[in-house]
Amino acid sequence: MPSFLLLEVLFIFLFSGVPLSHALQEVHVSRETIGKISAASKMMRCLAAVDFLFLIDGSHSVGKGSFERSKHFAITVCDALDINPERVRVGAMQFSSAPRLEFPLDALSSQQDVKAKIKRMVFKGGRTETGLALKYLLRQGFPGGRNASVPQILVVVTDGRSQGHVALPAKQLKERGVTIFAVGVRFPRWEELHTLASAPREWHVLTAEQVEDATNGLLSALSTSALCTAASPDCEVQPHPCEHKTLETVRELVGSARCWRGSRGSKAVLAAVCPFSSWKRVYRSHRSTCYRTTCPGACDSQPCQNGGTCIPEGLDKYHCLCPPAFGGEANCAPKLSLECRIDVLFLLASSAGTTLEGFLRAKAFVKRFVQVSLSEDSRTRVGVAWYSGELVMAVPVGEYRDVPALLQSLDSLPFRGGATLTGSALRQAAEQGFGSAARTDQDRLRRVLVLLTESPSQDEVAGPARQVRARELLLLGVGTEAVRAELEEITGSPKHVLVYTGPQDLFRRIPELQGKLCGRPRPGCQARSLDLLFLLDASVSVGPENFAQMQSFVRSLTLQFDVNPDVTQVSLVVYGGRVRTAFGLDTHLTRAAVLQATSQAPYLGGVGSAGTALLHVYDKVMTVQRGARPGVPKAVVLLTGGMGAEDAAVPVQKLRNNGVSVLVVGVGPVLREALRRLAGPRDSLIHVASYGDLRYHQDELLAWICAEARRPVSLCKPSPCLHEGTCILRNGSYRCECRDGWQGPHCGNRSLRGDAPKARGSHPEPAEGQQPYPSQQPPRRPGRPGR
């Protein structure tokens, strides 16, 4: 073979693997409109009598991946069809070297059956003989169809690379009244798609690579003939500019170079100049118009105020991303006044440790609070003081003309520097800051001192803080992580501390501060008996820092309950590479002991299994032998990031069947599907975006616990009968039928003789919220069975 031919063959070999084209259909609209197109595709329905036939390309040029996308497109279209023998009938054919009927139009009578059948279609492979498939339909008609008595819709899903002629059979089908949609997959030849499709081509040429857009386009075209309609009368079909783009790989002459030519029979060679080429990718585009249905969106009315960004959630729901200070309000609308009558004194650190930047942040925070919280008719009065080595009372509480005057006073506050004597400042602020304002009116029952600092105190704070709280002042602390512990000591509770990480995060704390100012402490279900268990994910997927935040959250919740053996019992179980009971229901008899034990719970690491942990709770913790009380509501709160929850569905149901309520708190930006399956019939599931946001869901969790505490309970769930005794409900009480060898009200004592009669215990049912009578409970320590 001549050498120049070898060179040509080499070029062909090197570039034979380069894809010849990459096709796209782009609708030139905003991202918001794309979202509306997607949402509208799910709201359209086809209710008229019509025959739908999907003709799906299963040839090698399409490939198995694109074949699966073609099936997905067909299934998505079926979601909009009212499939039944009287209205919409659906059939499917696959073609490659020859057409193959997957199922006729009269074979399946429900949407579910049709979608399942399409999903089970198997890729054939072979040549792309689109023309043969069309000729089959010309001869046989729509298999199982109603002939021409109803509209006939043919949806051809192909890459447009037929190895035969398609123009004539396509034309003949259209002349018989068949409407043809040409839907491209992979890298289609747009010219062939236009040849296949009915007129106007802009309505009937689509691409299955963008499923929701293609579905909208197909249904929009059918809506012009009243075969399909949108759910809302306000929806309308609109034209949008679009482009059919193809990325082609072309060969381009670059130049020439010296090469050698010769023959095998001769040693002679001849020098010559041979051309050489390179390959280049270029876009070819064809401008067009695409018709899509859009419906009015929830954000069209611009409901978010004060610079908030509206994020649509479907067509009728939305949420607002609000700027700082407006994040807690509906539609980012400011509350012009607090909904309570209080006196508030802001105490700002102006020391060297806080720095000028920190002092200016605190001033800006107070200004923003005043702007969004106070109005001319506000029932809240505000004062401002600052300190370093000594206290300066800038504005005593209530002693300002109006809000603009208060803002002007805030602007004039100077930065001093010097020492940070917080303890001394607290004492002086309590004595001087409120003046006579707190005593002028009997409705003003609350006085609040809000401390803002970023620097640890250089004097003692515990004693002055106790003196301030003894004067019936509520202390709240706002600061960075560096002073969290000190602020908790000053305020007396982690619930009274707001920690921020930066200037914007500080402004986001304003709604939280408003809630703490006007909110009264809402204790948990203190009047009701409750067995409460916290199950914490301590696996490596959570990490020690996030586990510590869960511990803090559990401590905060525990503060809401009256912990003692007659009201609320609390247990804690942690799980990671293993499961460990940190303490049982009857281990700690006081709230202080529970708080301390919660802080000491170990982080385990390892790979966790929520299912294994829940079975541990079922078998070894939430049982009468381990402290659970008969006739008392029982609740388990599972806090997890979601990893390792795939095996938890059965254990959760076992607990619920045994009378134990289970709430799942899933933490993470995306709620895992495994957690959704654990919600149960009462939607016992709370999604928290991050571990730092747990505190914002405390009220929601308390409401769930208290609701469960009010639900009626069965005296036999969990069974109070020990040693496999059978609990039998009867006339508002229960009795235990004991197995041979056991006796007593709860089958807790061995019989002296194996043939002794079975002991029965009968007990009145306790009133709702009351502790069962002592005779209803297994004996407590010492000597508890099974301990």
JSON list of N, CA and C in Angstrom, two decimals, residues 18 128 168 233 284 299 402 422 468 511 544 548 551 621 673 684 710 760:
[
{"chain": "A", "resi": 18, "resn": "VAL", "atom": "N", "xyz": [-14.31, 9.97, 17.64]},
{"chain": "A", "resi": 18, "resn": "VAL", "atom": "CA", "xyz": [-14.78, 11.31, 17.98]},
{"chain": "A", "resi": 18, "resn": "VAL", "atom": "C", "xyz": [-16.26, 11.42, 17.66]},
{"chain": "A", "resi": 128, "resn": "THR", "atom": "N", "xyz": [-31.34, 1.20, 12.11]},
{"chain": "A", "resi": 128, "resn": "THR", "atom": "CA", "xyz": [-32.38, 2.22, 12.33]},
{"chain": "A", "resi": 128, "resn": "THR", "atom": "C", "xyz": [-33.29, 2.26, 11.11]},
{"chain": "A", "resi": 168, "resn": "LEU", "atom": "N", "xyz": [-41.76, 9.77, 2.52]},
{"chain": "A", "resi": 168, "resn": "LEU", "atom": "CA", "xyz": [-43.03, 9.35, 1.91]},
{"chain": "A", "resi": 168, "resn": "LEU", "atom": "C", "xyz": [-43.97, 8.68, 2.91]},
{"chain": "A", "resi": 233, "resn": "PRO", "atom": "N", "xyz": [-57.17, 28.05, 34.75]},
{"chain": "A", "resi": 233, "resn": "PRO", "atom": "CA", "xyz": [-57.58, 28.82, 33.56]},
{"chain": "A", "resi": 233, "resn": "PRO", "atom": "C", "xyz": [-56.65, 29.98, 33.26]},
{"chain": "A", "resi": 284, "resn": "ARG", "atom": "N", "xyz": [-23.28, 24.49, 15.04]},
{"chain": "A", "resi": 284, "resn": "ARG", "atom": "CA", "xyz": [-24.25, 24.87, 14.01]},
{"chain": "A", "resi": 284, "resn": "ARG", "atom": "C", "xyz": [-25.57, 25.10, 14.72]},
{"chain": "A", "resi": 299, "resn": "CYS", "atom": "N", "xyz": [-44.68, 33.76, 42.92]},
{"chain": "A", "resi": 299, "resn": "CYS", "atom": "CA", "xyz": [-43.81, 34.92, 43.10]},
{"chain": "A", "resi": 299, "resn": "CYS", "atom": "C", "xyz": [-44.13, 36.07, 42.16]},
{"chain": "A", "resi": 402, "resn": "ASP", "atom": "N", "xyz": [-38.76, 60.30, 70.72]},
{"chain": "A", "resi": 402, "resn": "ASP", "atom": "CA", "xyz": [-39.36, 59.41, 69.74]},
{"chain": "A", "resi": 402, "resn": "ASP", "atom": "C", "xyz": [-38.27, 58.50, 69.20]},
{"chain": "A", "resi": 422, "resn": "THR", "atom": "N", "xyz": [-17.26, 43.73, 83.11]},
{"chain": "A", "resi": 422, "resn": "THR", "atom": "CA", "xyz": [-18.67, 43.41, 82.87]},
{"chain": "A", "resi": 422, "resn": "THR", "atom": "C", "xyz": [-19.44, 43.28, 84.17]},
{"chain": "A", "resi": 468, "resn": "VAL", "atom": "N", "xyz": [-28.42, 40.79, 89.91]},
{"chain": "A", "resi": 468, "resn": "VAL", "atom": "CA", "xyz": [-29.31, 41.36, 88.89]},
{"chain": "A", "resi": 468, "resn": "VAL", "atom": "C", "xyz": [-30.56, 40.50, 88.75]},
{"chain": "A", "resi": 511, "resn": "PRO", "atom": "N", "xyz": [-34.93, 38.59, 65.01]},
{"chain": "A", "resi": 511, "resn": "PRO", "atom": "CA", "xyz": [-36.22, 37.92, 65.29]},
{"chain": "A", "resi": 511, "resn": "PRO", "atom": "C", "xyz": [-36.15, 36.99, 66.49]},
{"chain": "A", "resi": 544, "resn": "PRO", "atom": "N", "xyz": [-17.82, 14.60, 66.18]},
{"chain": "A", "resi": 544, "resn": "PRO", "atom": "CA", "xyz": [-17.90, 15.01, 67.59]},
{"chain": "A", "resi": 544, "resn": "PRO", "atom": "C", "xyz": [-18.48, 16.40, 67.80]},
{"chain": "A", "resi": 548, "resn": "ALA", "atom": "N", "xyz": [-21.85, 17.18, 69.96]},
{"chain": "A", "resi": 548, "resn": "ALA", "atom": "CA", "xyz": [-21.91, 18.09, 71.11]},
{"chain": "A", "resi": 548, "resn": "ALA", "atom": "C", "xyz": [-23.10, 19.04, 70.99]},
{"chain": "A", "resi": 551, "resn": "GLN", "atom": "N", "xyz": [-26.11, 17.17, 72.11]},
{"chain": "A", "resi": 551, "resn": "GLN", "atom": "CA", "xyz": [-26.15, 17.09, 73.57]},
{"chain": "A", "resi": 551, "resn": "GLN", "atom": "C", "xyz": [-26.71, 18.38, 74.16]},
{"chain": "A", "resi": 621, "resn": "VAL", "atom": "N", "xyz": [-34.42, -1.07, 76.85]},
{"chain": "A", "resi": 621, "resn": "VAL", "atom": "CA", "xyz": [-34.58, 0.22, 77.54]},
{"chain": "A", "resi": 621, "resn": "VAL", "atom": "C", "xyz": [-36.04, 0.53, 77.82]},
{"chain": "A", "resi": 673, "resn": "GLU", "atom": "N", "xyz": [-34.38, 9.98, 51.92]},
{"chain": "A", "resi": 673, "resn": "GLU", "atom": "CA", "xyz": [-35.59, 9.22, 51.69]},
{"chain": "A", "resi": 673, "resn": "GLU", "atom": "C", "xyz": [-35.79, 8.17, 52.77]},
{"chain": "A", "resi": 684, "resn": "SER", "atom": "N", "xyz": [-44.62, 11.97, 61.95]},
{"chain": "A", "resi": 684, "resn": "SER", "atom": "CA", "xyz": [-43.75, 12.27, 63.08]},
{"chain": "A", "resi": 684, "resn": "SER", "atom": "C", "xyz": [-42.31, 12.45, 62.59]},
{"chain": "A", "resi": 710, "resn": "ARG", "atom": "N", "xyz": [-50.56, 13.45, 75.74]},
{"chain": "A", "resi": 710, "resn": "ARG", "atom": "CA", "xyz": [-52.00, 13.53, 75.97]},
{"chain": "A", "resi": 710, "resn": "ARG", "atom": "C", "xyz": [-52.78, 12.41, 75.29]},
{"chain": "A", "resi": 760, "resn": "ARG", "atom": "N", "xyz": [-53.23, -13.57, 89.44]},
{"chain": "A", "resi": 760, "resn": "ARG", "atom": "CA", "xyz": [-53.84, -12.54, 88.62]},
{"chain": "A", "resi": 760, "resn": "ARG", "atom": "C", "xyz": [-53.88, -11.24, 89.42]}
]
